[in-house]
Short mmCIF file of C-alpha atoms and ligand atoms in Angstrom, two decimals:
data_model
loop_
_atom_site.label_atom_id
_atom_site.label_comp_id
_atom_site.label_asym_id
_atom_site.label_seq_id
_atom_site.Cartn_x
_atom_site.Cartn_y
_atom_site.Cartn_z
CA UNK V 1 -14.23 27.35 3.82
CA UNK V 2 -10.57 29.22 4.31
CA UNK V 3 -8.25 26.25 3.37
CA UNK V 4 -5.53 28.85 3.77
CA UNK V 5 -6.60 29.03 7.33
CA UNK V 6 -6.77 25.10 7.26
CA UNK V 7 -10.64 25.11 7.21
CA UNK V 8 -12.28 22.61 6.00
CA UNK V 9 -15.99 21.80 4.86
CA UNK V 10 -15.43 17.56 5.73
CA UNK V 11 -12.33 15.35 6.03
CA UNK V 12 -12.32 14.44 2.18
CA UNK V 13 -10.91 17.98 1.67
CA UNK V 14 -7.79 16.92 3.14
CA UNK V 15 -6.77 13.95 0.99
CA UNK V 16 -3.61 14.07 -0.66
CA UNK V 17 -1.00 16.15 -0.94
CA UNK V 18 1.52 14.34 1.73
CA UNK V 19 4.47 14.94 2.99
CA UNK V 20 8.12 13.84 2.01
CA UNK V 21 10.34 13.46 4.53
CA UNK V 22 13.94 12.65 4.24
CA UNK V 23 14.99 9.41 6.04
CA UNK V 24 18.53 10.63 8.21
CA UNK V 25 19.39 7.66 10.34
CA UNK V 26 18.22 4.49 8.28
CA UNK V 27 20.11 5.58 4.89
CA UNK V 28 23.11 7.17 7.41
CA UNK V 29 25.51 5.11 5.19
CA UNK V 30 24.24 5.22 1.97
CA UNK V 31 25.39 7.72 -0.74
CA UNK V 32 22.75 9.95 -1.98
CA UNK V 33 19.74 11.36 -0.46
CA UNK V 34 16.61 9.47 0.67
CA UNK V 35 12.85 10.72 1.21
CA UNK V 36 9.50 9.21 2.19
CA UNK V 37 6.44 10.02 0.96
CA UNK V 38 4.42 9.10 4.04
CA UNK V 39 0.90 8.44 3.19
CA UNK V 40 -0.32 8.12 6.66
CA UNK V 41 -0.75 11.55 6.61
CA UNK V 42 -4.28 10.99 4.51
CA UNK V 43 -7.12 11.80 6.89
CA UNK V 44 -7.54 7.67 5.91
CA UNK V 45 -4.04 7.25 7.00
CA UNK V 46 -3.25 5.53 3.57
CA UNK V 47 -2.67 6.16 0.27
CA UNK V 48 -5.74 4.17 -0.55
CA UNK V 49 -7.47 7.93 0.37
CA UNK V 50 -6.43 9.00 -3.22
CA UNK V 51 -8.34 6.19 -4.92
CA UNK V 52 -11.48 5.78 -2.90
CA UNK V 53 -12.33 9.41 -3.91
CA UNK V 54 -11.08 9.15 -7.11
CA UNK V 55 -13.18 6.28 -8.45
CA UNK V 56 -16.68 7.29 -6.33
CA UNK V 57 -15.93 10.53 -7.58
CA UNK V 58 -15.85 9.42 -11.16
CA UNK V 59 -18.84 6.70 -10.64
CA UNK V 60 -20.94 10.23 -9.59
CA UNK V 61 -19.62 12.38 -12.57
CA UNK V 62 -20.80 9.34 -15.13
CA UNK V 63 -24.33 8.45 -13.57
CA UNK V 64 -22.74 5.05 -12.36
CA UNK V 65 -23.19 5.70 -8.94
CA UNK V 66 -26.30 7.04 -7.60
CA UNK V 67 -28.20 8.49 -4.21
CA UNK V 68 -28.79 5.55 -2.33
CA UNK V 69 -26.39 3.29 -3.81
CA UNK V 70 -24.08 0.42 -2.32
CA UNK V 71 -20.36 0.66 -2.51
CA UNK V 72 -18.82 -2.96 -2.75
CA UNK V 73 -15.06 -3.69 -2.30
CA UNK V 74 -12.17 -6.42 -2.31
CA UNK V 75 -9.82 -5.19 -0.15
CA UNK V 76 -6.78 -6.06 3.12
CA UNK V 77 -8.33 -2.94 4.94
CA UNK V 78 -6.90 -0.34 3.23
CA UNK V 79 -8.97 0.78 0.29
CA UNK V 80 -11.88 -0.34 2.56
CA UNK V 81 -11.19 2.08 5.28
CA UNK V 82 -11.12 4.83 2.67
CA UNK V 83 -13.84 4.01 0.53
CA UNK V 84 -15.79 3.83 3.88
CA UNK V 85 -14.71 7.06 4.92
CA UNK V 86 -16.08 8.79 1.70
CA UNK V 87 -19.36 6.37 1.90
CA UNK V 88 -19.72 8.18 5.26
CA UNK V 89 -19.49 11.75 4.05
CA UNK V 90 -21.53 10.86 0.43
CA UNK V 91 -23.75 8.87 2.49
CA UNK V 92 -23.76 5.73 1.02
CA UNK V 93 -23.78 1.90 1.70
CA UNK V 94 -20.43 0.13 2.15
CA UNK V 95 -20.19 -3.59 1.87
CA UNK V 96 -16.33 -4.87 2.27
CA UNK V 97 -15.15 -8.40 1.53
CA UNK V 98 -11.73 -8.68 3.27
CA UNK V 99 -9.02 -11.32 3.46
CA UNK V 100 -8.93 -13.44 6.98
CA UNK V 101 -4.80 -12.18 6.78
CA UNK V 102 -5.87 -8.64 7.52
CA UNK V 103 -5.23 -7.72 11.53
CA UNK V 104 -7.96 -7.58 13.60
CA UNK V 105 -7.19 -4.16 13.64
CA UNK V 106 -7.78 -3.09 10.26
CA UNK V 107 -11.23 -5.07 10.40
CA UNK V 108 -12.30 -3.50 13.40
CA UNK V 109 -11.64 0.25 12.27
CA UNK V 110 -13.82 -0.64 8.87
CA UNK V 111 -16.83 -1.94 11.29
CA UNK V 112 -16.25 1.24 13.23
CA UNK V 113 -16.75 3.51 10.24
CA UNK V 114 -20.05 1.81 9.35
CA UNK V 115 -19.05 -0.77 6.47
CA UNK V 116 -20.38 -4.26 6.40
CA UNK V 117 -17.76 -6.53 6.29
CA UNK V 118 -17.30 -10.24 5.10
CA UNK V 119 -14.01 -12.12 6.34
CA UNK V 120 -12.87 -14.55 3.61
CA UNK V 121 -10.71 -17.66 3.67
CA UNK V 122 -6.94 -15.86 2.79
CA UNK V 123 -5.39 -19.59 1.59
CA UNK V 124 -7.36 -20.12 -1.18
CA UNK V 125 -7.11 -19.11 -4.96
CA UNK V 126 -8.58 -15.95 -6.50
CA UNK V 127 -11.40 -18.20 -8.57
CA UNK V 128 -12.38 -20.28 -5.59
CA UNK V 129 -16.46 -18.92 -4.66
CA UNK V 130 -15.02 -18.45 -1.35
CA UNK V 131 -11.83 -16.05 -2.43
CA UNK V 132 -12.53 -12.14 -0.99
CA UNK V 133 -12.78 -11.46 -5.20
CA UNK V 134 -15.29 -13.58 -5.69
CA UNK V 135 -17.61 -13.14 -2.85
CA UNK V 136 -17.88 -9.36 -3.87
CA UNK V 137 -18.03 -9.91 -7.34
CA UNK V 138 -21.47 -12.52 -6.15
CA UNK V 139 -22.58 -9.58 -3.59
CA UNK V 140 -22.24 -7.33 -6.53
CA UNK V 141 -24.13 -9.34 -9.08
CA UNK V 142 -26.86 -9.92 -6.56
CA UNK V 143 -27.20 -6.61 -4.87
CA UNK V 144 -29.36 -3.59 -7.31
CA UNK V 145 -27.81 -0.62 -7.14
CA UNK V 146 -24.35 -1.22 -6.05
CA UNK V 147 -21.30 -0.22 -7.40
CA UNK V 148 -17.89 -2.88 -7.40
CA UNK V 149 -14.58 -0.45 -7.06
CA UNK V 150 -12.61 -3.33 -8.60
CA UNK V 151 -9.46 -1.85 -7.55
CA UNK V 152 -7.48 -4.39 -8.79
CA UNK V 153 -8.88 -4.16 -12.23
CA UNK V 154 -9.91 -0.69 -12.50
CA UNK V 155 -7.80 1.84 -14.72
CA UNK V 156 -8.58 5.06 -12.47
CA UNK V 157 -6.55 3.68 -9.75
CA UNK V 158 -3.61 3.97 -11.83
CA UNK V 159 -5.66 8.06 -12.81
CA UNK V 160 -5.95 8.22 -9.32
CA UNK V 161 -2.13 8.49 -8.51
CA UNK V 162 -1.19 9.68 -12.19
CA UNK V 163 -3.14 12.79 -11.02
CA UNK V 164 -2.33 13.56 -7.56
CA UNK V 165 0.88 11.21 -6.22
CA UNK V 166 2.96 11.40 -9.17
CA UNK V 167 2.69 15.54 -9.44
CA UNK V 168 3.28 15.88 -5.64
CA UNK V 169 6.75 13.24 -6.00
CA UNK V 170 7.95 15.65 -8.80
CA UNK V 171 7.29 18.79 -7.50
CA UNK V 172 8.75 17.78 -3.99
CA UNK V 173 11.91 16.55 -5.07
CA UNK V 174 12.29 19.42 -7.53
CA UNK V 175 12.71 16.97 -10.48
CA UNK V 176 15.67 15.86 -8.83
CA UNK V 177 13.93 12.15 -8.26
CA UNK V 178 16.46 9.57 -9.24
CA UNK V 179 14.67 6.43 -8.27
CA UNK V 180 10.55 5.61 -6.40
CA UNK V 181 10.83 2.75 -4.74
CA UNK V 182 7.02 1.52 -4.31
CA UNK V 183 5.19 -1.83 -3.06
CA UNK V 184 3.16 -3.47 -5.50
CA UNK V 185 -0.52 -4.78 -4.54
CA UNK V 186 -2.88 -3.28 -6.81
CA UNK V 187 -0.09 -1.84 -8.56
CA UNK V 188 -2.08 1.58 -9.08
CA UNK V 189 0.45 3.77 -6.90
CA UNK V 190 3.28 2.25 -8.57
CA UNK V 191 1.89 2.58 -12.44
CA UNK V 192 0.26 5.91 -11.81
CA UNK V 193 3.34 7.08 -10.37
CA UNK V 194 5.80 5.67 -12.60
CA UNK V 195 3.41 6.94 -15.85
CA UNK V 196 3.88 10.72 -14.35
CA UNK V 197 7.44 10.21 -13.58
CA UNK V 198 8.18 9.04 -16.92
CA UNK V 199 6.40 11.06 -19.13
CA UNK V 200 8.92 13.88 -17.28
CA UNK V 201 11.80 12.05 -17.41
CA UNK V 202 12.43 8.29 -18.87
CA UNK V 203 15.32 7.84 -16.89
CA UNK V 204 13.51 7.63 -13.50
CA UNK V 205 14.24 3.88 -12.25
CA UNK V 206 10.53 2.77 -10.83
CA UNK V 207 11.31 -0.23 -8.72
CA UNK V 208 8.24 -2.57 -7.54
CA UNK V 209 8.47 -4.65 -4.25
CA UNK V 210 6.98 -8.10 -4.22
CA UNK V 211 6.58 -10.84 -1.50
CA UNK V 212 7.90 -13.69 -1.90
CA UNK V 213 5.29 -16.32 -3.01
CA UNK V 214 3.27 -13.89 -5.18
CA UNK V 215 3.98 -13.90 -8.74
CA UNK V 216 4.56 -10.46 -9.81
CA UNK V 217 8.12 -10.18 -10.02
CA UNK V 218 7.76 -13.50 -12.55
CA UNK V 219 5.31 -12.41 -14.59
CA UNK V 220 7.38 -9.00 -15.14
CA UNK V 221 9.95 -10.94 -16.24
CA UNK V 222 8.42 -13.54 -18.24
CA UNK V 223 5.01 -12.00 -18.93
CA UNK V 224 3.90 -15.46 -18.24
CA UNK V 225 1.77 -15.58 -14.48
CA UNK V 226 3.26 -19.04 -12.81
CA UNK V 227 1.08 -20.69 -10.45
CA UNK V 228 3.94 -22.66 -8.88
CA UNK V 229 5.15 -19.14 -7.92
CA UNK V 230 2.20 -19.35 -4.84
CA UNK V 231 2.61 -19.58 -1.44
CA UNK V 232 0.86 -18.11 1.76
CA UNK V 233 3.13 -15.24 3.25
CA UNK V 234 2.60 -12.69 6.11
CA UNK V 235 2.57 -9.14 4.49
CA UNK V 236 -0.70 -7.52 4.13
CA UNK V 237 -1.12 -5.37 0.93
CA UNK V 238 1.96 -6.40 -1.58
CA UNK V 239 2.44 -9.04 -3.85
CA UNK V 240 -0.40 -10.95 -5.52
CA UNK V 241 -1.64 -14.53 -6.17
CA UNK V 242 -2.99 -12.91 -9.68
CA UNK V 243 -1.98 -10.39 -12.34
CA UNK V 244 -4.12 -6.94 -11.75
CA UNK V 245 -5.03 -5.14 -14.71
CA UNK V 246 -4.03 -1.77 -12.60
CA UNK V 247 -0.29 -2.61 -12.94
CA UNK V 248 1.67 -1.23 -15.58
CA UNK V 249 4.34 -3.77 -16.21
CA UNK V 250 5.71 -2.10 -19.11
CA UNK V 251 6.04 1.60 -16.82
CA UNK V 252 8.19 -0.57 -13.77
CA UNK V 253 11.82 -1.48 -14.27
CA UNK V 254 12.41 -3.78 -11.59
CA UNK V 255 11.32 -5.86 -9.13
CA UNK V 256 12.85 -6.70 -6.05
CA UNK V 257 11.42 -9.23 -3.39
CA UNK V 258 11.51 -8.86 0.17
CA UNK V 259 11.20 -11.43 3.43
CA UNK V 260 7.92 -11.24 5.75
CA UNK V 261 10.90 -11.45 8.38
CA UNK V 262 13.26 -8.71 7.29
CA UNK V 263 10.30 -6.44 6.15
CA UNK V 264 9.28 -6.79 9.98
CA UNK V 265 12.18 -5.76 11.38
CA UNK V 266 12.53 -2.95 8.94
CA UNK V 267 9.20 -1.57 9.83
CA UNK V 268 9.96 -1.73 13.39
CA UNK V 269 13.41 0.06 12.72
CA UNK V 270 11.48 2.82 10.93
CA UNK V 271 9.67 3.90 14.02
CA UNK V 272 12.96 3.86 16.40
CA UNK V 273 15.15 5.56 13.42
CA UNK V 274 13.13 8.25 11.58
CA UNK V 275 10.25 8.86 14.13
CA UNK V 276 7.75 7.56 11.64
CA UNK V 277 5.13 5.19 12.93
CA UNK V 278 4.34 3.56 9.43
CA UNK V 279 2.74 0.43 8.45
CA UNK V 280 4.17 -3.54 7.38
CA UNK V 281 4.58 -2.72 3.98
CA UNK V 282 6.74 0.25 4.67
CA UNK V 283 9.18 -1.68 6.39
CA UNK V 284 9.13 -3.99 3.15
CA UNK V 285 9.73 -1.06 0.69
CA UNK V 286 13.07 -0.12 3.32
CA UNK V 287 14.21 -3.67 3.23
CA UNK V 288 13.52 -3.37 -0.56
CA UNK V 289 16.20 -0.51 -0.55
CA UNK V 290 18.52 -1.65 2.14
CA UNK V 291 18.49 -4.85 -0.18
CA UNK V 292 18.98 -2.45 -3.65
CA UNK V 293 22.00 -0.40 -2.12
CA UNK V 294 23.74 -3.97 -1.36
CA UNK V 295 23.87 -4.14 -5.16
CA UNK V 296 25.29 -1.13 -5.46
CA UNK V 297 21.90 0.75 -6.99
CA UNK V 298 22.59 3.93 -5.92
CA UNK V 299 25.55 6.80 -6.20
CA UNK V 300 25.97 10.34 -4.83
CA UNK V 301 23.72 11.99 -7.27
CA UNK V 302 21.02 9.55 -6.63
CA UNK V 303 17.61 11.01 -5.18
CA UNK V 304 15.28 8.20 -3.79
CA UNK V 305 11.84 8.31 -3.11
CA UNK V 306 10.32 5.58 -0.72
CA UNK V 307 6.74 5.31 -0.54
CA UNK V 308 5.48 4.60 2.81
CA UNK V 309 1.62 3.37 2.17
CA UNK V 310 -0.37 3.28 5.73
CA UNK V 311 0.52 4.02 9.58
CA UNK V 312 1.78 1.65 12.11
CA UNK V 313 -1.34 1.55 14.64
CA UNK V 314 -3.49 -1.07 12.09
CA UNK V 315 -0.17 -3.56 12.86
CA UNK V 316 -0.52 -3.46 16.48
CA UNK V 317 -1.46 -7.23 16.95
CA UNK V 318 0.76 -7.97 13.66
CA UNK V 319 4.19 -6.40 13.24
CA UNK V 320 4.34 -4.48 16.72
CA UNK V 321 2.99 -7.06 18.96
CA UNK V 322 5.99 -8.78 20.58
CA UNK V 323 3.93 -12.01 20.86
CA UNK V 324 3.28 -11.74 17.42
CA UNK V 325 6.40 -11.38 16.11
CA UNK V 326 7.69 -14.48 18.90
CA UNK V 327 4.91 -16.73 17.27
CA UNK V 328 6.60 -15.95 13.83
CA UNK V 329 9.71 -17.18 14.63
CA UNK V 330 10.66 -13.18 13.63
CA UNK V 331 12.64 -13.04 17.12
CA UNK V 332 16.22 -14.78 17.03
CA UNK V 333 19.23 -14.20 19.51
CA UNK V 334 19.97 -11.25 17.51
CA UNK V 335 16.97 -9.40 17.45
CA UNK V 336 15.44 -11.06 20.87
CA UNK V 337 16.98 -7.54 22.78
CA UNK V 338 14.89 -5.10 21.01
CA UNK V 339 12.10 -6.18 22.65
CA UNK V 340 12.77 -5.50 26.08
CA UNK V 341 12.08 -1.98 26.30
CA UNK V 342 8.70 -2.59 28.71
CA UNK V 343 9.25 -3.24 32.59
CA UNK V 344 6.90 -3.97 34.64
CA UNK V 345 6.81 -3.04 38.06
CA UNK V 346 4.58 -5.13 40.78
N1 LIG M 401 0.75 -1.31 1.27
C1 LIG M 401 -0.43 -1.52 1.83
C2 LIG M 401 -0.54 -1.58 3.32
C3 LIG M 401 -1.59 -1.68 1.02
O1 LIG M 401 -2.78 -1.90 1.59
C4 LIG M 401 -1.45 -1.66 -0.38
C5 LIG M 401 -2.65 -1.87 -1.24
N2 LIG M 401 -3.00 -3.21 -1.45
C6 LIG M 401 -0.17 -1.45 -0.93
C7 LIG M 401 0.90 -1.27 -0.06
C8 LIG M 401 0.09 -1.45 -2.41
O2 LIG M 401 -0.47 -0.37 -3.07
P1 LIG M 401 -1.09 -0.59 -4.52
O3 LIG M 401 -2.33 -1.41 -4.35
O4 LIG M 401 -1.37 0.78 -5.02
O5 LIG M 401 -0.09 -1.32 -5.36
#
């Protein structure tokens, strides 16, 4: 097929190579300049695209995975959305154990691309049988023929964005990248990134955002993982109640944490400021630079890159539900006027 003519033979052709776009009203005040790198734009709408082809594709080139075969994944939605997408074009089996945190939405959209999916208890830790880790690690040990992605524990999802994510950042920005800003779940966009980034240039700040009540930004600093660190928080896809083998501690400078409230608002802000309908985690990588500039981070010369993982429409009963966001507590008499932009007329 023409790709110059933007023909394609199937939708896995299209993965990668995003688009940055600069942010104009959010960073108005801010000296420097500011991009995104919106990952919605993966036919997946996420950045998890990159991966789920990445590591199938590699299972295929070393015999792992075979005709026939079961794909098997841990994952908020995400990774199991892509890896369900390239199950459906391969023509495999796709078995997803997900966390009871991820929205309805998310869950639904797997089911609609043809994975089986198991709902597991969010609240509990990552050893317990019930945990979203271990029931697909059991599924896997059980099941003939299936493959685990192990995304939090497999080295080519750092490859994955080493490859393709890092490259695209560079060449976009012309070298001129000062600082990526990046959420941490997995940590494979961050380390992949960061690897690439550095390699080019060691002066490139890579700066991680973490949840509060996950233990990453802890363990960074301490290299010790602290339980007492652990506490159930909103955001889907960032932070972690364990340390994944696909983060590169040693490749991240910083970590900064970031509110389930303010990352909310953030998001939300996003959509009515840039244009750019983009997911929770978004919002938490903005409030993670709003939060940065405070400290003075950045200067004139400073060229930001903000990655944006997934689109707003899997947080439409989360994040841009107005109930939602009531039941949180998220609305106070400061933010309680955004909300009334629907009338209804009887
Ligand atoms: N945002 C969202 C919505 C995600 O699903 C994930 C993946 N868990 C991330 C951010 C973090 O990306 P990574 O796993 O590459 O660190």
């Amino acid at each position: 097929m023409n790709r110059d003519l933007n023909v394609y033979d199937n939708v896995l052709q299209l993965v990668g190579n995003t688009p940055l776009i600069k942010l104009n009203k959010i960073t108005n005040n801010f000296e420097g300049s500011y991009f995104a790198k919106v990952e919605a734009f993966n036919p997946g709408h996420s950045s998890k695209d990159r991966i789920a082809l990445h590591i199938i594709e590699e299972a295929e080139r070393t015999g792992i995975l075979k005709p026939g075969d079961t794909i098997i994944e841990t994952t908020s939605g995400n990774t199991g959305f892509s890896i369900a997408m390239v199950s459906v074009i391969k023509g495999y089996d796709c078995i997803l154990a997900v966390s009871s945190k991820s929205s309805p939405d998310k869950i639904d959209a797997l089911k609609a691309m043809g994975a089986k999916v198991y709902v597991c208890p969010a609240h509990v830790s990552a050893d317990d049988p019930r945990s979203y880790y271990s029931v697909a690690k059991r599924l896997h040990e059980e099941m003939k023929g299936s493959v685990y992605i192990n995304q939090y524990f497999n080295e080519l999802n750092i490859d994955a964005h080493f490859n393709t994510t890092g490259p695209e950042i560079w060449e976009q920005t012309e070298g001129k990248i000062t600082h990526l800003i990046a959420c941490s779940g997995t940590g494979g966009t961050i380390s992949g990134v960061a690897r690439f980034l550095k390699e080019k240039n060691k002066d490139i700040k890579i700066v991680g955002i973490d949840a509060y009540g996950s233990v990453l930004q802890k363990y960074h600093q301490t290299r010790e993982f602290d339980s007492s660190e652990i506490y159930p928080y909103r955001i889907e896809g960032l932070g972690k109640n364990l340390i994944p083998s696909a983060t590169d501690f040693d490749a991240i400078d910083h970590f900064e944490k970031v509110t389930d409230e303010e990352s909310a608002h953030s998001a939300r802000e996003i959509a009515v400021s840039e244009g750019l309908f983009v997911g929770y985690t978004s919002g938490a990588a903005i409030q993670g630079l709003k939060q940065l500039e405070a400290q003075g981070e950045f200067t004139k010369n400073s060229c930001v890159v903000v990655v944006f993982p997934d689109h707003g429409s899997r947080y439409m009963s989360k994040v841009f539900s107005d109930k939602w966001m009531h039941e949180q507590g998220f609305f106070d008499s400061q933010n309680e006027e955004a909300v009334a932009t629907i009338e209804y007329i009887k």
